[in-house]
Amino acid sequence: MINIFTKKKVTGTLLFLSLFFGLSVSSFSSVASTNVTINGNGYENSLDKEQARQLKEDWDQKRDLRSQVNEREKIEFNKLDKAIDERDACLKSANIYAYWESETRRCLDSNTGRPVNP
């Protein structure tokens, strides 16, 4: 009778241990194989290089465009700032015939229509 109980215990224990180790090994192998990229023999993938080159080229083009836009905005701001300063100088001028022409952004003489230096 003891022999039957020990055989059942040993069989149950072995079954439990085999299931336990089987699950742990399968879970370990699934974790170990997740997102593994093997670069064959140390050679780089030419598609990855091409994609990186294209991304760098796109980035460089966007950077160049941004710098051009910033340069244009800077130039336009400087023109506007200069026109505002010239307008203020024209309006504060001692010449009573000087007036500011907003379309051409010039200070003109009302008698002759010629530009005036305020």
Coordinates of C-alpha atoms in Angstrom, one line a residue, residues 15-104:
L15 CA 4.2 15.4 -13.9
F16 CA 4.0 18.7 -11.9
L17 CA 7.7 19.3 -12.3
S18 CA 7.7 18.5 -16.0
L19 CA 4.8 20.9 -16.6
F20 CA 6.5 23.6 -14.4
F21 CA 9.8 23.3 -16.2
G22 CA 8.1 23.1 -19.6
L23 CA 6.2 26.3 -19.0
S24 CA 9.3 28.1 -17.7
V25 CA 11.5 27.0 -20.6
S26 CA 8.8 28.0 -23.2
S27 CA 8.2 31.3 -21.5
F28 CA 12.0 32.0 -21.4
S29 CA 12.4 31.1 -25.0
S30 CA 9.5 33.4 -26.0
V31 CA 11.0 36.3 -24.0
A32 CA 14.4 35.7 -25.4
S33 CA 13.2 35.6 -29.0
T34 CA 11.2 38.8 -28.8
N35 CA 12.5 41.7 -30.9
V36 CA 15.9 40.1 -31.7
T37 CA 17.6 41.5 -34.8
I38 CA 20.6 39.7 -35.9
N39 CA 22.8 41.6 -38.3
G40 CA 24.3 38.8 -40.4
N41 CA 28.0 38.5 -39.9
G42 CA 28.4 42.1 -38.9
Y43 CA 27.3 43.5 -42.3
E44 CA 24.9 46.4 -42.2
N45 CA 21.6 46.2 -44.1
S46 CA 21.7 48.3 -47.3
L47 CA 18.0 49.2 -46.9
D48 CA 18.6 50.6 -43.5
K49 CA 21.5 52.7 -44.8
E50 CA 19.4 54.0 -47.7
Q51 CA 16.5 54.9 -45.4
A52 CA 18.9 56.7 -43.0
R53 CA 20.4 58.6 -45.9
Q54 CA 16.9 59.6 -47.2
L55 CA 15.9 60.7 -43.7
K56 CA 19.0 62.8 -43.4
E57 CA 18.5 64.3 -46.8
D58 CA 14.8 65.2 -45.9
W59 CA 16.0 66.7 -42.6
D60 CA 18.6 68.8 -44.4
Q61 CA 16.1 70.1 -47.0
K62 CA 13.6 71.0 -44.3
R63 CA 16.3 72.8 -42.3
D64 CA 17.4 74.7 -45.4
L65 CA 13.8 75.7 -46.1
R66 CA 13.3 76.9 -42.5
S67 CA 16.4 79.0 -42.7
Q68 CA 15.3 80.5 -46.0
V69 CA 11.9 81.4 -44.5
N70 CA 13.5 82.8 -41.4
E71 CA 15.8 84.9 -43.6
R72 CA 12.9 86.2 -45.7
E73 CA 10.9 87.1 -42.5
K74 CA 14.0 88.9 -41.2
I75 CA 14.4 90.9 -44.4
E76 CA 10.7 91.8 -44.4
F77 CA 10.8 92.9 -40.8
N78 CA 13.9 95.0 -41.5
K79 CA 12.1 96.7 -44.4
L80 CA 9.1 97.4 -42.3
D81 CA 11.1 98.6 -39.4
K82 CA 13.1 101.0 -41.7
A83 CA 9.9 102.3 -43.2
I84 CA 8.4 103.0 -39.8
D85 CA 11.6 104.9 -38.8
E86 CA 11.6 106.9 -42.0
R87 CA 7.9 107.7 -41.6
D88 CA 8.4 109.0 -38.1
A89 CA 11.4 111.1 -39.3
C90 CA 9.3 112.5 -42.2
L91 CA 6.4 113.4 -39.9
K92 CA 8.7 115.0 -37.4
S93 CA 10.6 116.9 -40.1
A94 CA 11.0 120.7 -39.9
N95 CA 10.0 120.8 -43.6
I96 CA 6.4 121.8 -43.6
Y97 CA 5.9 120.6 -47.2
A98 CA 7.1 117.0 -46.4
Y99 CA 4.5 114.3 -46.3
W100 CA 4.6 110.5 -46.1
E101 CA 3.5 108.5 -49.1
S102 CA 2.5 105.2 -47.7
E103 CA 2.2 103.2 -50.9
T104 CA 5.8 104.0 -52.0

